[in-house]
XYZ file of C-alpha atoms in Angstrom:
359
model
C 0.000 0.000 0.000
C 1.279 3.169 -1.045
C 1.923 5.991 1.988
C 1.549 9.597 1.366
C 3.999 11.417 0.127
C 4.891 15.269 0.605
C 3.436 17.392 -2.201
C 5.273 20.454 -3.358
C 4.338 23.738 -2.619
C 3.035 25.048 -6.237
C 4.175 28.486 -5.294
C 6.984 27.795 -3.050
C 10.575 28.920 -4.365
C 13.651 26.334 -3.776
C 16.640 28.410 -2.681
C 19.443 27.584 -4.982
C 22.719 29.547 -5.792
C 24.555 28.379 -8.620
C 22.930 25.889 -11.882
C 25.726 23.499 -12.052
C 28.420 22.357 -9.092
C 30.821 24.882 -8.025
C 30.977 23.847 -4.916
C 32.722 20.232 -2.899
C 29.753 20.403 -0.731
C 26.356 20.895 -1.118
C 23.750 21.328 2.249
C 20.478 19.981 1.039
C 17.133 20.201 3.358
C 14.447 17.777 2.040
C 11.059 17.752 3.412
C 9.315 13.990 3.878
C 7.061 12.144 5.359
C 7.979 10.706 8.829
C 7.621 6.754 7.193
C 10.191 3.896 7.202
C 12.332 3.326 3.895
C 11.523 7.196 3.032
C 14.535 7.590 3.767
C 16.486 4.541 2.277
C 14.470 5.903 -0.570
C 15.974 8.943 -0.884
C 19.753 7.455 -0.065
C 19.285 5.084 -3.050
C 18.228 8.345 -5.364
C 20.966 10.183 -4.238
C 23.745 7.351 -5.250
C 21.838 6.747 -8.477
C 23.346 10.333 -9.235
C 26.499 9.391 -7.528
C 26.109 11.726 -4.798
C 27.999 11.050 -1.567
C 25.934 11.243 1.875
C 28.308 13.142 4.250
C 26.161 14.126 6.968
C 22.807 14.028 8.093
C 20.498 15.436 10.453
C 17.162 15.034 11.298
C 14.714 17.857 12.220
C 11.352 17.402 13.016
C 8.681 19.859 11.403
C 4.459 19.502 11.532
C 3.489 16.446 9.755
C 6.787 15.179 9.229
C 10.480 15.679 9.329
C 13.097 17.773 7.663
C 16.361 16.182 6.742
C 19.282 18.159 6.396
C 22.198 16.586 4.343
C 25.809 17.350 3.817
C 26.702 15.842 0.437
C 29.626 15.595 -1.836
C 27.819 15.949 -5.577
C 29.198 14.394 -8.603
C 30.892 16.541 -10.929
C 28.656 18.843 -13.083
C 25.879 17.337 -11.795
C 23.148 20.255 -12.237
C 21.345 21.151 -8.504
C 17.712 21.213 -10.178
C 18.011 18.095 -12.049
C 18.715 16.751 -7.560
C 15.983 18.807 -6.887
C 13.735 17.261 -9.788
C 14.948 14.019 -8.925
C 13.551 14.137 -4.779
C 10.129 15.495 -6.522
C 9.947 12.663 -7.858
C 10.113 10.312 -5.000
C 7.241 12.862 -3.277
C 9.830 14.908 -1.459
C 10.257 18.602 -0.958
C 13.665 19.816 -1.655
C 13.692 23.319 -0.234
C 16.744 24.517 -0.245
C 20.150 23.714 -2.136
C 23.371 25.811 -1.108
C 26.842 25.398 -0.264
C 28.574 23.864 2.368
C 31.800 23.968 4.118
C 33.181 20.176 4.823
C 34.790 21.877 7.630
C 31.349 22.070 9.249
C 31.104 18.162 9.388
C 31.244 17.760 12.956
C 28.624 16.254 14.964
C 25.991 18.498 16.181
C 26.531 18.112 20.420
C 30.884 19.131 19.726
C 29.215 22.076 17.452
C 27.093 23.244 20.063
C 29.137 23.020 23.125
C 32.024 24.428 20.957
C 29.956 27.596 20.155
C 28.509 27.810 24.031
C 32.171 28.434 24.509
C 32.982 30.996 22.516
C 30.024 33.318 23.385
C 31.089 32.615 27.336
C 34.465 33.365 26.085
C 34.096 36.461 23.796
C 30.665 38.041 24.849
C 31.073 40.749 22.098
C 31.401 37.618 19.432
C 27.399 36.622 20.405
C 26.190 37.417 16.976
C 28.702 35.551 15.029
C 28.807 32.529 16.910
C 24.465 32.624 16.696
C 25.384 33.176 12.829
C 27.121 30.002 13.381
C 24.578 27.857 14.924
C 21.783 29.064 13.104
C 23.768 28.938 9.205
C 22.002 32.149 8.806
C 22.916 34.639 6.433
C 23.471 37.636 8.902
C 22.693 38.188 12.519
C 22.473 41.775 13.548
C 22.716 43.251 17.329
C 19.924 45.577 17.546
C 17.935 47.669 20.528
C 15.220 45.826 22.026
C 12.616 48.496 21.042
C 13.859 48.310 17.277
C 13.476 44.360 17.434
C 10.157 43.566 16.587
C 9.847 39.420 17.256
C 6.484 39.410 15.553
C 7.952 40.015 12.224
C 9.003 36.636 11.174
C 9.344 37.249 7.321
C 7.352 33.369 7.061
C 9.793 31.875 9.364
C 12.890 33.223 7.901
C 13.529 36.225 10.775
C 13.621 35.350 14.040
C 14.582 37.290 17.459
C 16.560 36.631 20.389
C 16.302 39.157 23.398
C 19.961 39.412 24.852
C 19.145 41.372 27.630
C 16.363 44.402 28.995
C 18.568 46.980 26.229
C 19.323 44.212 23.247
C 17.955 41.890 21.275
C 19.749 39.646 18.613
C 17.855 39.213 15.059
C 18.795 36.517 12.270
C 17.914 36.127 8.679
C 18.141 33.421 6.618
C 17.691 33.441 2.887
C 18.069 30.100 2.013
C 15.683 27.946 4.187
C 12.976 29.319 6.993
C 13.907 28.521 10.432
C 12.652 25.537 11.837
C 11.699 24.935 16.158
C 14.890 22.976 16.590
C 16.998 25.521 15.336
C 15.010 28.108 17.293
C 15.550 26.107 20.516
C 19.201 25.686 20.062
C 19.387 29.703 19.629
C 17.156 30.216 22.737
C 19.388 27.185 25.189
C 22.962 29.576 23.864
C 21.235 33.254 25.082
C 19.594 31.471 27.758
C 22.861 30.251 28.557
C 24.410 33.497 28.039
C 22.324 35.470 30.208
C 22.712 32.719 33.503
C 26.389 33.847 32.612
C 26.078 37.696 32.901
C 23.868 37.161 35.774
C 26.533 34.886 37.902
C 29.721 36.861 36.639
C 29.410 39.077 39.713
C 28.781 36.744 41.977
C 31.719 35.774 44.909
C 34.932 34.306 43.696
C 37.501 33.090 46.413
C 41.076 32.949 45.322
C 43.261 30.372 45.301
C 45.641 31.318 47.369
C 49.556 29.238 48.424
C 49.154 30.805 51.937
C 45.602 29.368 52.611
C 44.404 32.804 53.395
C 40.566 33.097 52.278
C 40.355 36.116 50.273
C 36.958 36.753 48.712
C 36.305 38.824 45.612
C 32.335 40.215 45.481
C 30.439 43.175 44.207
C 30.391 46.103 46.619
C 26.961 47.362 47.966
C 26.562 50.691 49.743
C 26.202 48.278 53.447
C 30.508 48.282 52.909
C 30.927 51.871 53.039
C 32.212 51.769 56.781
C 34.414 48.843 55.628
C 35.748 51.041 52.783
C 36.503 54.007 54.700
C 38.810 51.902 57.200
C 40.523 50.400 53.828
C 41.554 54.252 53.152
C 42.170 54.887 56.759
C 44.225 51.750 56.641
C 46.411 53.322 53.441
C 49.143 55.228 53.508
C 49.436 58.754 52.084
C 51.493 57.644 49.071
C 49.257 54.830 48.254
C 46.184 57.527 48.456
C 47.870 59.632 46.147
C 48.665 57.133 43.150
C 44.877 56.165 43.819
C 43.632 60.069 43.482
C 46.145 61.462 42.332
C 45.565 64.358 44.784
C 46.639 64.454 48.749
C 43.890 63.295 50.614
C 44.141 61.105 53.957
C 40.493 59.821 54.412
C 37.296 59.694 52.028
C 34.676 62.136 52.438
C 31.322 59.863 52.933
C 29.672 61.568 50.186
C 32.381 59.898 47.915
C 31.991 56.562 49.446
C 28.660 55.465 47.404
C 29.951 56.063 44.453
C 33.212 54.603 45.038
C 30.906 51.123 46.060
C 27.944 52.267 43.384
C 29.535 54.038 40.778
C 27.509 55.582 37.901
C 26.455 52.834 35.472
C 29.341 50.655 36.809
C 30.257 48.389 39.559
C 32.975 47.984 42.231
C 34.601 44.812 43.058
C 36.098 44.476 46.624
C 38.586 42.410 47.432
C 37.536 40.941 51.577
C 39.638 38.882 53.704
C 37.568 38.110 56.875
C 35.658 41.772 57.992
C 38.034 43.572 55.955
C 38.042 45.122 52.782
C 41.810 45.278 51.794
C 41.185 45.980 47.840
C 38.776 47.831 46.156
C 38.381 47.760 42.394
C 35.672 50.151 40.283
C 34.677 49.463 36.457
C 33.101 52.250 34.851
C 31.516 52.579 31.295
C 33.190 54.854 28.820
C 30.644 57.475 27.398
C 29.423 57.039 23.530
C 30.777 53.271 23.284
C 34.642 54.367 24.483
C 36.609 51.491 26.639
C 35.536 51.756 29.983
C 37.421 53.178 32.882
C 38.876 51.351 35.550
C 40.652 51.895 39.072
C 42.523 50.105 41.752
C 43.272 50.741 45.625
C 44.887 47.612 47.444
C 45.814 48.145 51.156
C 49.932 48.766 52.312
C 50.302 45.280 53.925
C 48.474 43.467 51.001
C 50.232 44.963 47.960
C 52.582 42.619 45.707
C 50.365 39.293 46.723
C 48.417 39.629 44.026
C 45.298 41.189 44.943
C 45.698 43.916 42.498
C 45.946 41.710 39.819
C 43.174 39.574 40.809
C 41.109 42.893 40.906
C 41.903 43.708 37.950
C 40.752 40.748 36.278
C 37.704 40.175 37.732
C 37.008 43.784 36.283
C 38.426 42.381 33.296
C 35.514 39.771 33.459
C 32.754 42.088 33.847
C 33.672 44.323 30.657
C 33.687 41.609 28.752
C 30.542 40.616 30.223
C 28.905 44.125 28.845
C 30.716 43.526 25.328
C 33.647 46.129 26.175
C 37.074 45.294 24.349
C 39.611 47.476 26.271
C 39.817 49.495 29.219
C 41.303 52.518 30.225
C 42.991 54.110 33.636
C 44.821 57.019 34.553
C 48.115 56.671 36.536
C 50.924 59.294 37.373
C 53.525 60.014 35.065
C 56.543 57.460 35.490
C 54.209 55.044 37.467
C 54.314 51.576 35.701
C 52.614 49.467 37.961
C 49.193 48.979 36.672
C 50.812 48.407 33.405
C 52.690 45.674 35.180
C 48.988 44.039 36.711
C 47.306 43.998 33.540
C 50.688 41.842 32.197
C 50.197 39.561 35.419
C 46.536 39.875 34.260
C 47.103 38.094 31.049
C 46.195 41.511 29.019
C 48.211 43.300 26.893
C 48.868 47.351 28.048
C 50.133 50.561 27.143
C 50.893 53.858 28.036
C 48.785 56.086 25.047
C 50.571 59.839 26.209
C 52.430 61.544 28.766
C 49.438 62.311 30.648
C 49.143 58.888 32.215
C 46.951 57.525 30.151
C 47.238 53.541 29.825
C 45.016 51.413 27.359
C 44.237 47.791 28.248
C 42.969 45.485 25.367
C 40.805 42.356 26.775
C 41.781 40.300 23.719
């Protein structure tokens, strides 16, 4: 008894890029019915026009499944006459485009692989979604500006990043199908459990046993902060402000803990704050600014340069590249952190001015 096959769209257009083979690779996305030997159907079709099956996945659609295949095609072989051909054995062929053999790798290493890189490289997001998705672009838009409803028939789709972003993706060549959309929504889902943790409490590893704790700073440290200063010594105040002050004024201790748009990190050993660290945005997209204090007694153990990177951590977090500071002329040493740091820094003028790069 014969099963039912997939009928052709009369007015649907297969996406196809070039009339003969140009290519080593061809990605091929056939629409079927969800019945056994369809596919050993289609496999047998495929070597009668000595096509080689490189990869295949399997992604299921209403009222059947959609199989996306890697092949290698035989030389000159035109791509309607395969498209003609899975017609014929009551398949949909909807899309016919080049493919990378580089991408043959199975789909679990692919996804983990690009869950990585976004962690990694925050300010990569839309390429490695490009990635996952095989879209044609992938754009980084404001949230307002997004529009989710407009799907284009399934071939725009939108990703909110966070309350000010969204990501949006077009593809050409094929619409979008639930699987795909999943994937995309488990990476900025994973994403966004990422931003959210980054400023949680990290406790360094340190040789001497000592529990150090690095942790946001909330305006409840302020009496904490203002013995760190008390604690300092007039020289270390001075490379900090660059001015000769001996305690902080408690209007200035807020938004040393809360600054504008930013965020300090403090570095805690027990009750005490013996570090304080302060990331804050640069105006009209510039690298943001950043600042260190680290107690007398606690200075060359590292702190500083633990500071430093978790601040390091929460630019890249909000998609910054590079930071910038302010030190006095001749004074070296936060050049020296950000080496210890693992970032790459340089003095950009005699006025103290020293660019970090994140990358």
């Amino acid at each position: 008894m014969e099963t039912s096959r997939v009928r052709p769209h009369p007015l649907r257009r297969v996406v196809t890029e070039q009339p003969v083979t140009t290519s080593s690779a061809w990605r091929v996305r056939i629409r079927m019915d969800d019945h056994p030997g369809t596919l050993a159907r289609i496999a047998i079709r495929l070597a009668d026009l000595e096509c080689n099956i490189l990869g295949l996945s399997v992604l299921p659609v209403p009222g059947g499944v959609l199989d996306e295949i890697v092949l290698r095609p035989a030389s000159g072989l035109p791509r309607q006459h395969l498209i003609d051909a899975m017609r014929e054995e009551g398949c949909e062929c909807s899309a016919v485009i080049d493919a990378d053999v580089h991408e043959l790798v199975d789909s679990a290493s692919t996804t983990l692989g690009a869950a990585r890189r976004a962690v990694e490289t925050p300010a990569a997001v839309a390429e490695v979604l490009k990635d996952v998705l095989t879209a044609d672009v992938v754009t980084l838009v404001p949230v307002l500006e997004a529009n989710p409803d407009r799907t284009e028939g399934g071939h725009r789709a939108v990703f909110a990043l966070d309350r000010d972003t969204a990501l949006v993706a077009r593809r050409r060549w094929a619409p979008f199908v639930d699987l795909e959309l999943t994937r995309a929504l488990a990476l900025t889902g994973l994403l966004t459990a990422v931003e959210e943790n980054v400023s949680g409490p990290v406790v360094l590893d340190r040789p001497d046993g000592v529990a150090v704790v690095l942790r946001k700073g909330t305006p409840g440290d302020a009496g904490a902060v203002s013995e760190l200063h008390r604690r300092c010594s007039m020289n270390t105040l001075f490379r900090r402000y660059h001015t000769g002050v001996r305690s902080v004024p408690r209007r200035w201790l807020h938004r040393l803990l809360v600054p504008p748009r930013g965020a300090s990190v403090l570095a805690v050993c027990g009750r005490e704050v013996i570090g304080l660290g302060q990331l804050i945005p640069g105006a009209a997209g510039g690298p943001a600014e950043v600042s260190l204090l680290v107690e007398d007694a606690w200075q060359r153990q590292g702190i500083g340069t633990a500071l430093l990177s978790r601040l390091g951590v929460l630019a890249r977090a909000d998609r910054f590249a590079e930071l910038s500071a302010v030190c006095l002329p001749g004074d070296d040493a936060l050049v020296r952190t950000a080496a210890r740091a693992g970032m790459s820094a340089e003095r950009t003028g005699e006025d103290g001015a020293v660019r970090i790069l994140l990358d």
